[in-house]
Each structure stands twice: as structure tokens, then as C-alpha cells.
Amino acid sequence: TNAKTFEGLQNLIKLEDLTLDFAYTDLKDATGLESVKTLKSLLRCNLNFKKCANLDSVSWLPQAVEHVNELYVDLSECKRLEPDLQNIFHFWQDIVNAMGEESGASLWWGYQADYKVDE
């Protein structure tokens, strides 16, 4: 599976519910799912990666799902991911926290928290 597999997602601009189940597959690279960030109508997102033994990075994930209201991301037992990421997430901030300081997401979050608008 590669980024081209998911290239049609950005065309589903009115999509409100997205459920993708990759549990128990040999999926290694899901970076193409970063296009979920373009689905501004998306209200609910369910991404199941449970026991994806070859999945070794989800660096794209925080930016992809930050706008989703109802979130379910299962990364449990994905042995190539950091232990803190091998979990089930219901909140964007929990994903960012689990990714730690080396994550671009946490850097992005820190920037947002420090940003002040001049009045």
C-alpha cells in the first residue's frame, strides 16, 4: 500500500463519516491518509490499524485528523511504533502527546499555543 492508494480521498469533500479498517494487515505506509486533512466536512473518523505489524510511522496522523470532532484511532499492538503510540485514541491532543517532542505535531501544537494576536 502506498500514497497513491489513498489519492482519491481528497475528492470526497462532502464526506462526514470515514471508517477505514486495516487491522491485522501488512500495511507499512499510510502517509497517503494525510489527505484526510482536506476533508473539512468530516465529523467522524474511525481508523483501525490494530496489529499492523509493519506500520512504522504515523507522523502524518495529527495534521490529518486535528479537525475531526469524533475520533477513533486504534494503533494497539503495532509493534513497530513507539510504545506510547500503541494505543486507542479518541482525542487529537492525546495523539500529539503520545508522539512526544520529536514529532512535528507537537512542535506545531507548541507554536499554536505560543501564538498571540496583537490587539
Tab-separated table of N, CA, C and O in Angstrom:
chain	number	residue	atom	x	y	z
A	1	THR	N	0.849	-1.177	0.000
A	1	THR	CA	0.000	0.000	0.000
A	1	THR	C	0.888	1.230	0.000
A	1	THR	O	1.831	1.316	0.745
A	2	ASN	N	0.571	2.195	-0.821
A	2	ASN	CA	1.352	3.423	-0.872
A	2	ASN	C	0.422	4.633	-0.942
A	2	ASN	O	-0.795	4.497	-0.915
A	3	ALA	N	1.022	5.808	-1.049
A	3	ALA	CA	0.247	7.049	-1.036
A	3	ALA	C	-0.779	7.094	-2.164
A	3	ALA	O	-1.867	7.639	-2.001
A	4	LYS	N	-0.464	6.525	-3.321
A	4	LYS	CA	-1.405	6.537	-4.446
A	4	LYS	C	-2.702	5.815	-4.112
A	4	LYS	O	-3.755	6.140	-4.646
A	5	THR	N	-2.641	4.853	-3.203
A	5	THR	CA	-3.824	4.099	-2.817
A	5	THR	C	-4.918	5.017	-2.280
A	5	THR	O	-6.093	4.766	-2.470
A	6	PHE	N	-4.530	6.088	-1.631
A	6	PHE	CA	-5.484	6.978	-0.967
A	6	PHE	C	-5.691	8.290	-1.714
A	6	PHE	O	-6.360	9.179	-1.211
A	7	GLU	N	-5.158	8.422	-2.919
A	7	GLU	CA	-5.183	9.719	-3.586
A	7	GLU	C	-6.584	10.229	-3.896
A	7	GLU	O	-6.789	11.432	-4.022
A	8	GLY	N	-7.578	9.384	-3.981
A	8	GLY	CA	-8.937	9.827	-4.274
A	8	GLY	C	-9.681	10.403	-3.082
A	8	GLY	O	-10.733	11.013	-3.236
A	9	LEU	N	-9.141	10.251	-1.884
A	9	LEU	CA	-9.832	10.745	-0.686
A	9	LEU	C	-10.134	12.238	-0.749
A	9	LEU	O	-11.206	12.672	-0.345
A	10	GLN	N	-9.197	13.038	-1.227
A	10	GLN	CA	-9.396	14.485	-1.229
A	10	GLN	C	-10.554	14.924	-2.113
A	10	GLN	O	-11.028	16.040	-2.013
A	11	ASN	N	-11.048	14.023	-2.966
A	11	ASN	CA	-12.194	14.340	-3.822
A	11	ASN	C	-13.532	14.184	-3.107
A	11	ASN	O	-14.568	14.578	-3.634
A	12	LEU	N	-13.515	13.613	-1.920
A	12	LEU	CA	-14.751	13.358	-1.171
A	12	LEU	C	-15.042	14.511	-0.212
A	12	LEU	O	-15.223	14.331	0.986
A	13	ILE	N	-15.126	15.726	-0.739
A	13	ILE	CA	-15.174	16.930	0.085
A	13	ILE	C	-16.414	17.041	0.974
A	13	ILE	O	-16.379	17.744	1.975
A	14	LYS	N	-17.492	16.343	0.656
A	14	LYS	CA	-18.703	16.401	1.478
A	14	LYS	C	-18.810	15.241	2.460
A	14	LYS	O	-19.786	15.138	3.198
A	15	LEU	N	-17.804	14.381	2.484
A	15	LEU	CA	-17.813	13.214	3.355
A	15	LEU	C	-17.849	13.625	4.828
A	15	LEU	O	-17.078	14.477	5.262
A	16	GLU	N	-18.783	13.054	5.592
A	16	GLU	CA	-18.912	13.360	7.017
A	16	GLU	C	-18.421	12.230	7.906
A	16	GLU	O	-18.030	12.465	9.044
A	17	ASP	N	-18.469	10.997	7.426
A	17	ASP	CA	-18.038	9.823	8.190
A	17	ASP	C	-17.011	9.046	7.376
A	17	ASP	O	-17.261	8.735	6.216
A	18	LEU	N	-15.909	8.713	8.012
A	18	LEU	CA	-14.878	7.920	7.348
A	18	LEU	C	-14.468	6.778	8.271
A	18	LEU	O	-14.092	7.009	9.425
A	19	THR	N	-14.580	5.556	7.777
A	19	THR	CA	-14.140	4.377	8.516
A	19	THR	C	-13.238	3.566	7.596
A	19	THR	O	-13.671	3.147	6.520
A	20	LEU	N	-11.997	3.376	8.035
A	20	LEU	CA	-11.044	2.562	7.298
A	20	LEU	C	-10.470	1.531	8.251
A	20	LEU	O	-9.957	1.882	9.326
A	21	ASP	N	-10.561	0.282	7.868
A	21	ASP	CA	-10.119	-0.805	8.736
A	21	ASP	C	-8.947	-1.544	8.089
A	21	ASP	O	-9.119	-2.247	7.096
A	22	PHE	N	-7.755	-1.355	8.667
A	22	PHE	CA	-6.551	-2.017	8.195
A	22	PHE	C	-6.048	-3.039	9.214
A	22	PHE	O	-4.928	-3.517	9.121
A	23	ALA	N	-6.866	-3.362	10.197
A	23	ALA	CA	-6.458	-4.261	11.282
A	23	ALA	C	-5.922	-5.577	10.726
A	23	ALA	O	-6.464	-6.128	9.775
A	24	TYR	N	-4.845	-6.032	11.350
A	24	TYR	CA	-4.227	-7.324	11.044
A	24	TYR	C	-3.675	-7.425	9.622
A	24	TYR	O	-3.503	-8.518	9.097
A	25	THR	N	-3.412	-6.308	8.975
A	25	THR	CA	-2.850	-6.337	7.621
A	25	THR	C	-1.344	-6.088	7.684
A	25	THR	O	-0.797	-5.750	8.732
A	26	ASP	N	-0.692	-6.199	6.545
A	26	ASP	CA	0.744	-5.927	6.492
A	26	ASP	C	1.026	-4.505	6.010
A	26	ASP	O	2.096	-4.217	5.482
A	27	LEU	N	0.082	-3.598	6.197
A	27	LEU	CA	0.239	-2.197	5.823
A	27	LEU	C	1.501	-1.626	6.457
A	27	LEU	O	1.711	-1.745	7.658
A	28	LYS	N	2.347	-1.015	5.655
A	28	LYS	CA	3.583	-0.413	6.157
A	28	LYS	C	3.514	1.110	6.116
A	28	LYS	O	3.982	1.782	7.000
A	29	ASP	N	2.920	1.642	5.073
A	29	ASP	CA	2.946	3.086	4.857
A	29	ASP	C	1.530	3.591	4.603
A	29	ASP	O	0.896	3.197	3.629
A	30	ALA	N	1.059	4.457	5.477
A	30	ALA	CA	-0.277	5.025	5.321
A	30	ALA	C	-0.204	6.543	5.158
A	30	ALA	O	-1.164	7.249	5.423
A	31	THR	N	0.945	7.050	4.707
A	31	THR	CA	1.110	8.501	4.596
A	31	THR	C	0.084	9.134	3.663
A	31	THR	O	-0.232	10.305	3.817
A	32	GLY	N	-0.437	8.379	2.728
A	32	GLY	CA	-1.464	8.922	1.835
A	32	GLY	C	-2.718	9.358	2.563
A	32	GLY	O	-3.488	10.171	2.060
A	33	LEU	N	-2.902	8.860	3.777
A	33	LEU	CA	-4.069	9.261	4.566
A	33	LEU	C	-3.959	10.689	5.083
A	33	LEU	O	-4.922	11.219	5.619
A	34	GLU	N	-2.815	11.319	4.890
A	34	GLU	CA	-2.703	12.719	5.286
A	34	GLU	C	-3.706	13.579	4.521
A	34	GLU	O	-4.063	14.667	4.957
A	35	SER	N	-4.195	13.070	3.393
A	35	SER	CA	-5.192	13.814	2.621
A	35	SER	C	-6.513	13.946	3.372
A	35	SER	O	-7.373	14.736	2.977
A	36	VAL	N	-6.697	13.220	4.458
A	36	VAL	CA	-7.898	13.362	5.289
A	36	VAL	C	-8.027	14.810	5.769
A	36	VAL	O	-9.123	15.322	5.942
A	37	LYS	N	-6.902	15.505	5.923
A	37	LYS	CA	-6.948	16.894	6.394
A	37	LYS	C	-7.703	17.812	5.437
A	37	LYS	O	-8.176	18.862	5.832
A	38	THR	N	-7.865	17.402	4.181
A	38	THR	CA	-8.591	18.218	3.206
A	38	THR	C	-10.098	18.026	3.289
A	38	THR	O	-10.842	18.755	2.650
A	39	LEU	N	-10.538	17.042	4.062
A	39	LEU	CA	-11.969	16.742	4.183
A	39	LEU	C	-12.572	17.580	5.307
A	39	LEU	O	-12.819	17.104	6.403
A	40	LYS	N	-12.819	18.828	5.035
A	40	LYS	CA	-13.264	19.779	6.062
A	40	LYS	C	-14.674	19.493	6.576
A	40	LYS	O	-15.056	19.973	7.631
A	41	SER	N	-15.469	18.709	5.864
A	41	SER	CA	-16.817	18.341	6.323
A	41	SER	C	-16.804	17.114	7.232
A	41	SER	O	-17.831	16.745	7.792
A	42	LEU	N	-15.647	16.488	7.370
A	42	LEU	CA	-15.543	15.258	8.141
A	42	LEU	C	-15.835	15.497	9.618
A	42	LEU	O	-15.190	16.312	10.265
A	43	LEU	N	-16.840	14.795	10.132
A	43	LEU	CA	-17.229	14.915	11.533
A	43	LEU	C	-16.734	13.735	12.363
A	43	LEU	O	-16.384	13.885	13.523
A	44	ARG	N	-16.743	12.545	11.747
A	44	ARG	CA	-16.363	11.319	12.456
A	44	ARG	C	-15.331	10.556	11.641
A	44	ARG	O	-15.497	10.365	10.435
A	45	CYS	N	-14.284	10.122	12.329
A	45	CYS	CA	-13.221	9.393	11.657
A	45	CYS	C	-12.813	8.196	12.510
A	45	CYS	O	-12.482	8.340	13.687
A	46	ASN	N	-12.868	7.016	11.904
A	46	ASN	CA	-12.514	5.766	12.569
A	46	ASN	C	-11.418	5.112	11.736
A	46	ASN	O	-11.663	4.668	10.618
A	47	LEU	N	-10.200	5.071	12.282
A	47	LEU	CA	-9.065	4.463	11.599
A	47	LEU	C	-8.559	3.311	12.454
A	47	LEU	O	-8.088	3.521	13.571
A	48	ASN	N	-8.669	2.110	11.932
A	48	ASN	CA	-8.267	0.932	12.691
A	48	ASN	C	-6.998	0.331	12.078
A	48	ASN	O	-7.023	-0.191	10.967
A	49	PHE	N	-5.906	0.426	12.828
A	49	PHE	CA	-4.623	-0.137	12.407
A	49	PHE	C	-4.172	-1.246	13.366
A	49	PHE	O	-3.015	-1.629	13.372
A	50	LYS	N	-5.076	-1.756	14.188
A	50	LYS	CA	-4.708	-2.740	15.208
A	50	LYS	C	-3.876	-3.876	14.608
A	50	LYS	O	-4.242	-4.457	13.588
A	51	LYS	N	-2.763	-4.157	15.261
A	51	LYS	CA	-1.835	-5.241	14.886
A	51	LYS	C	-1.327	-5.137	13.450
A	51	LYS	O	-1.088	-6.147	12.801
A	52	CYS	N	-1.152	-3.915	12.954
A	52	CYS	CA	-0.480	-3.740	11.661
A	52	CYS	C	1.017	-3.882	11.938
A	52	CYS	O	1.692	-2.922	12.307
A	53	ALA	N	1.510	-5.078	11.787
A	53	ALA	CA	2.868	-5.420	12.211
A	53	ALA	C	3.957	-4.627	11.496
A	53	ALA	O	5.044	-4.438	12.039
A	54	ASN	N	3.691	-4.140	10.298
A	54	ASN	CA	4.716	-3.428	9.535
A	54	ASN	C	4.584	-1.911	9.575
A	54	ASN	O	5.450	-1.206	9.061
A	55	LEU	N	3.518	-1.394	10.149
A	55	LEU	CA	3.321	0.054	10.213
A	55	LEU	C	4.386	0.655	11.123
A	55	LEU	O	4.451	0.344	12.308
A	56	ASP	N	5.235	1.517	10.567
A	56	ASP	CA	6.346	2.038	11.360
A	56	ASP	C	6.333	3.551	11.542
A	56	ASP	O	7.202	4.104	12.196
A	57	SER	N	5.348	4.226	10.980
A	57	SER	CA	5.269	5.670	11.164
A	57	SER	C	3.834	6.158	10.980
A	57	SER	O	3.133	5.724	10.067
A	58	VAL	N	3.444	7.064	11.849
A	58	VAL	CA	2.153	7.747	11.718
A	58	VAL	C	2.365	9.252	11.888
A	58	VAL	O	1.526	9.960	12.424
A	59	SER	N	3.507	9.727	11.414
A	59	SER	CA	3.859	11.143	11.570
A	59	SER	C	2.833	12.067	10.917
A	59	SER	O	2.671	13.215	11.323
A	60	TRP	N	2.117	11.574	9.950
A	60	TRP	CA	1.095	12.327	9.224
A	60	TRP	C	-0.202	12.476	10.027
A	60	TRP	O	-1.030	13.330	9.740
A	61	LEU	N	-0.396	11.642	11.022
A	61	LEU	CA	-1.690	11.500	11.697
A	61	LEU	C	-2.205	12.767	12.384
A	61	LEU	O	-3.357	13.147	12.160
A	62	PRO	N	-1.437	13.448	13.217
A	62	PRO	CA	-2.005	14.617	13.914
A	62	PRO	C	-2.541	15.691	12.973
A	62	PRO	O	-3.631	16.216	13.183
A	63	GLN	N	-1.798	16.000	11.938
A	63	GLN	CA	-2.253	17.019	10.993
A	63	GLN	C	-3.475	16.554	10.215
A	63	GLN	O	-4.334	17.355	9.858
A	64	ALA	N	-3.574	15.262	9.986
A	64	ALA	CA	-4.688	14.730	9.199
A	64	ALA	C	-6.017	14.783	9.937
A	64	ALA	O	-7.057	15.003	9.330
A	65	VAL	N	-6.006	14.579	11.247
A	65	VAL	CA	-7.269	14.432	11.981
A	65	VAL	C	-7.560	15.539	12.990
A	65	VAL	O	-8.534	15.451	13.718
A	66	GLU	N	-6.775	16.585	12.998
A	66	GLU	CA	-6.976	17.615	14.017
A	66	GLU	C	-8.341	18.303	13.951
A	66	GLU	O	-8.842	18.786	14.951
A	67	HIS	N	-8.991	18.316	12.812
A	67	HIS	CA	-10.273	18.996	12.638
A	67	HIS	C	-11.488	18.089	12.875
A	67	HIS	O	-12.619	18.548	12.802
A	68	VAL	N	-11.262	16.830	13.190
A	68	VAL	CA	-12.357	15.860	13.333
A	68	VAL	C	-12.937	15.911	14.752
A	68	VAL	O	-12.201	15.878	15.730
A	69	ASN	N	-14.251	15.980	14.855
A	69	ASN	CA	-14.918	16.063	16.155
A	69	ASN	C	-14.943	14.729	16.903
A	69	ASN	O	-14.650	14.670	18.078
A	70	GLU	N	-15.343	13.664	16.222
A	70	GLU	CA	-15.421	12.336	16.836
A	70	GLU	C	-14.341	11.461	16.219
A	70	GLU	O	-14.396	11.141	15.038
A	71	LEU	N	-13.398	11.080	17.053
A	71	LEU	CA	-12.213	10.393	16.560
A	71	LEU	C	-12.032	9.050	17.244
A	71	LEU	O	-12.227	8.923	18.451
A	72	TYR	N	-11.683	8.049	16.455
A	72	TYR	CA	-11.302	6.738	16.985
A	72	TYR	C	-10.141	6.247	16.131
A	72	TYR	O	-10.293	6.002	14.927
A	73	VAL	N	-8.966	6.157	16.734
A	73	VAL	CA	-7.783	5.655	16.040
A	73	VAL	C	-7.203	4.535	16.884
A	73	VAL	O	-6.797	4.757	18.024
A	74	ASP	N	-7.166	3.337	16.318
A	74	ASP	CA	-6.630	2.174	17.031
A	74	ASP	C	-5.256	1.829	16.456
A	74	ASP	O	-5.153	1.376	15.321
A	75	LEU	N	-4.222	2.067	17.252
A	75	LEU	CA	-2.849	1.715	16.890
A	75	LEU	C	-2.311	0.635	17.820
A	75	LEU	O	-1.107	0.399	17.879
A	76	SER	N	-3.215	-0.018	18.539
A	76	SER	CA	-2.788	-1.015	19.519
A	76	SER	C	-2.068	-2.182	18.835
A	76	SER	O	-2.438	-2.620	17.758
A	77	GLU	N	-1.025	-2.609	19.482
A	77	GLU	CA	-0.222	-3.761	19.058
A	77	GLU	C	0.451	-3.575	17.695
A	77	GLU	O	0.762	-4.558	17.015
A	78	CYS	N	0.689	-2.344	17.314
A	78	CYS	CA	1.505	-2.051	16.123
A	78	CYS	C	2.950	-2.003	16.604
A	78	CYS	O	3.459	-0.949	16.983
A	79	LYS	N	3.592	-3.125	16.616
A	79	LYS	CA	4.873	-3.316	17.304
A	79	LYS	C	6.020	-2.463	16.782
A	79	LYS	O	7.000	-2.263	17.482
A	80	ARG	N	5.923	-1.921	15.588
A	80	ARG	CA	7.000	-1.085	15.062
A	80	ARG	C	6.856	0.381	15.489
A	80	ARG	O	7.751	1.176	15.253
A	81	LEU	N	5.731	0.710	16.080
A	81	LEU	CA	5.531	2.071	16.582
A	81	LEU	C	6.056	2.170	18.012
A	81	LEU	O	6.175	1.165	18.716
A	82	GLU	N	6.330	3.391	18.431
A	82	GLU	CA	6.754	3.631	19.811
A	82	GLU	C	5.671	3.116	20.762
A	82	GLU	O	4.474	3.198	20.449
A	83	PRO	N	6.060	2.621	21.931
A	83	PRO	CA	5.081	2.076	22.887
A	83	PRO	C	3.946	3.045	23.234
A	83	PRO	O	2.801	2.623	23.381
A	84	ASP	N	4.240	4.342	23.359
A	84	ASP	CA	3.195	5.314	23.696
A	84	ASP	C	2.135	5.439	22.602
A	84	ASP	O	1.015	5.871	22.866
A	85	LEU	N	2.493	5.086	21.381
A	85	LEU	CA	1.546	5.167	20.268
A	85	LEU	C	0.711	3.901	20.115
A	85	LEU	O	-0.299	3.912	19.417
A	86	GLN	N	1.130	2.829	20.740
A	86	GLN	CA	0.396	1.559	20.633
A	86	GLN	C	-0.797	1.608	21.575
A	86	GLN	O	-0.802	1.021	22.651
A	87	ASN	N	-1.819	2.322	21.137
A	87	ASN	CA	-2.950	2.631	21.991
A	87	ASN	C	-4.179	2.906	21.127
A	87	ASN	O	-4.101	2.938	19.916
A	88	ILE	N	-5.303	3.143	21.784
A	88	ILE	CA	-6.519	3.600	21.117
A	88	ILE	C	-6.706	5.063	21.510
A	88	ILE	O	-6.644	5.409	22.694
A	89	PHE	N	-6.929	5.895	20.516
A	89	PHE	CA	-7.045	7.333	20.741
A	89	PHE	C	-8.431	7.825	20.339
A	89	PHE	O	-8.937	7.475	19.283
A	90	HIS	N	-8.970	8.686	21.203
A	90	HIS	CA	-10.265	9.313	20.934
A	90	HIS	C	-10.141	10.823	20.780
A	90	HIS	O	-11.106	11.477	20.396
A	91	PHE	N	-8.960	11.357	21.111
A	91	PHE	CA	-8.754	12.799	21.076
A	91	PHE	C	-7.456	13.146	20.369
A	91	PHE	O	-6.429	12.499	20.572
A	92	TRP	N	-7.501	14.189	19.561
A	92	TRP	CA	-6.349	14.666	18.806
A	92	TRP	C	-5.180	14.983	19.734
A	92	TRP	O	-4.044	14.593	19.474
A	93	GLN	N	-5.446	15.672	20.819
A	93	GLN	CA	-4.373	16.074	21.725
A	93	GLN	C	-3.659	14.862	22.320
A	93	GLN	O	-2.455	14.895	22.545
A	94	ASP	N	-4.363	13.777	22.547
A	94	ASP	CA	-3.724	12.564	23.073
A	94	ASP	C	-2.745	11.967	22.060
A	94	ASP	O	-1.692	11.446	22.435
A	95	ILE	N	-3.075	12.066	20.792
A	95	ILE	CA	-2.147	11.603	19.751
A	95	ILE	C	-0.893	12.463	19.763
A	95	ILE	O	0.228	11.954	19.751
A	96	VAL	N	-1.077	13.764	19.809
A	96	VAL	CA	0.054	14.693	19.837
A	96	VAL	C	0.932	14.415	21.059
A	96	VAL	O	2.156	14.330	20.947
A	97	ASN	N	0.320	14.234	22.216
A	97	ASN	CA	1.083	13.952	23.432
A	97	ASN	C	1.861	12.648	23.321
A	97	ASN	O	3.016	12.559	23.751
A	98	ALA	N	1.257	11.628	22.744
A	98	ALA	CA	1.911	10.324	22.611
A	98	ALA	C	3.083	10.373	21.638
A	98	ALA	O	4.042	9.629	21.784
A	99	MET	N	3.017	11.272	20.672
A	99	MET	CA	4.091	11.364	19.686
A	99	MET	C	5.341	12.014	20.275
A	99	MET	O	6.423	11.822	19.747
A	100	GLY	N	5.194	12.772	21.313
A	100	GLY	CA	6.355	13.324	22.002
A	100	GLY	C	6.994	14.505	21.299
A	100	GLY	O	6.522	15.001	20.297
A	101	GLU	N	8.117	14.919	21.850
A	101	GLU	CA	8.811	16.120	21.400
A	101	GLU	C	9.369	16.026	19.984
A	101	GLU	O	9.503	17.026	19.308
A	102	GLU	N	9.752	14.836	19.539
A	102	GLU	CA	10.350	14.716	18.211
A	102	GLU	C	9.328	14.866	17.095
A	102	GLU	O	9.662	14.995	15.941
A	103	SER	N	8.074	14.895	17.457
A	103	SER	CA	7.010	14.990	16.471
A	103	SER	C	6.848	16.407	15.957
A	103	SER	O	6.845	17.356	16.714
A	104	GLY	N	6.676	16.531	14.661
A	104	GLY	CA	6.352	17.829	14.090
A	104	GLY	C	5.022	18.328	14.617
A	104	GLY	O	4.788	19.516	14.719
A	105	ALA	N	4.149	17.408	14.977
A	105	ALA	CA	2.835	17.786	15.506
A	105	ALA	C	2.983	18.499	16.832
A	105	ALA	O	2.320	19.500	17.077
A	106	SER	N	3.851	17.999	17.695
A	106	SER	CA	3.997	18.652	18.992
A	106	SER	C	4.655	20.012	18.818
A	106	SER	O	4.354	20.957	19.535
A	107	LEU	N	5.558	20.130	17.849
A	107	LEU	CA	6.147	21.431	17.570
A	107	LEU	C	5.079	22.383	17.055
A	107	LEU	O	5.022	23.543	17.442
A	108	TRP	N	4.207	21.866	16.174
A	108	TRP	CA	3.127	22.677	15.641
A	108	TRP	C	2.199	23.118	16.766
A	108	TRP	O	1.799	24.256	16.851
A	109	TRP	N	1.857	22.185	17.648
A	109	TRP	CA	0.974	22.497	18.759
A	109	TRP	C	1.587	23.564	19.652
A	109	TRP	O	0.932	24.506	20.067
A	110	GLY	N	2.887	23.443	19.935
A	110	GLY	CA	3.577	24.435	20.751
A	110	GLY	C	3.552	25.800	20.113
A	110	GLY	O	3.346	26.820	20.764
A	111	TYR	N	3.723	25.841	18.804
A	111	TYR	CA	3.673	27.108	18.081
A	111	TYR	C	2.297	27.733	18.219
A	111	TYR	O	2.165	28.920	18.488
A	112	GLN	N	1.258	26.931	18.075
A	112	GLN	CA	-0.103	27.446	18.188
A	112	GLN	C	-0.359	27.987	19.597
A	112	GLN	O	-0.992	29.016	19.778
A	113	ALA	N	0.155	27.280	20.606
A	113	ALA	CA	-0.067	27.696	21.983
A	113	ALA	C	0.661	29.006	22.290
A	113	ALA	O	0.203	29.812	23.079
A	114	ASP	N	1.811	29.230	21.642
A	114	ASP	CA	2.602	30.427	21.890
A	114	ASP	C	2.156	31.614	21.060
A	114	ASP	O	2.515	32.758	21.350
A	115	TYR	N	1.397	31.377	20.037
A	115	TYR	CA	0.989	32.436	19.123
A	115	TYR	C	-0.014	33.359	19.813
A	115	TYR	O	-0.978	32.919	20.400
A	116	LYS	N	0.251	34.646	19.732
A	116	LYS	CA	-0.656	35.627	20.329
A	116	LYS	C	-1.039	36.653	19.272
A	116	LYS	O	-0.199	37.091	18.501
A	117	VAL	N	-2.278	37.034	19.270
A	117	VAL	CA	-2.745	38.037	18.321
A	117	VAL	C	-2.640	39.401	18.978
A	117	VAL	O	-3.072	39.601	20.108
A	118	ASP	N	-2.022	40.333	18.264
A	118	ASP	CA	-1.939	41.705	18.773
A	118	ASP	C	-3.318	42.343	18.770
A	118	ASP	O	-4.033	42.261	17.795
A	119	GLU	N	-3.639	42.961	19.850
A	119	GLU	CA	-4.960	43.609	19.926
A	119	GLU	C	-4.826	45.085	19.747
A	119	GLU	O	-3.891	45.705	20.036
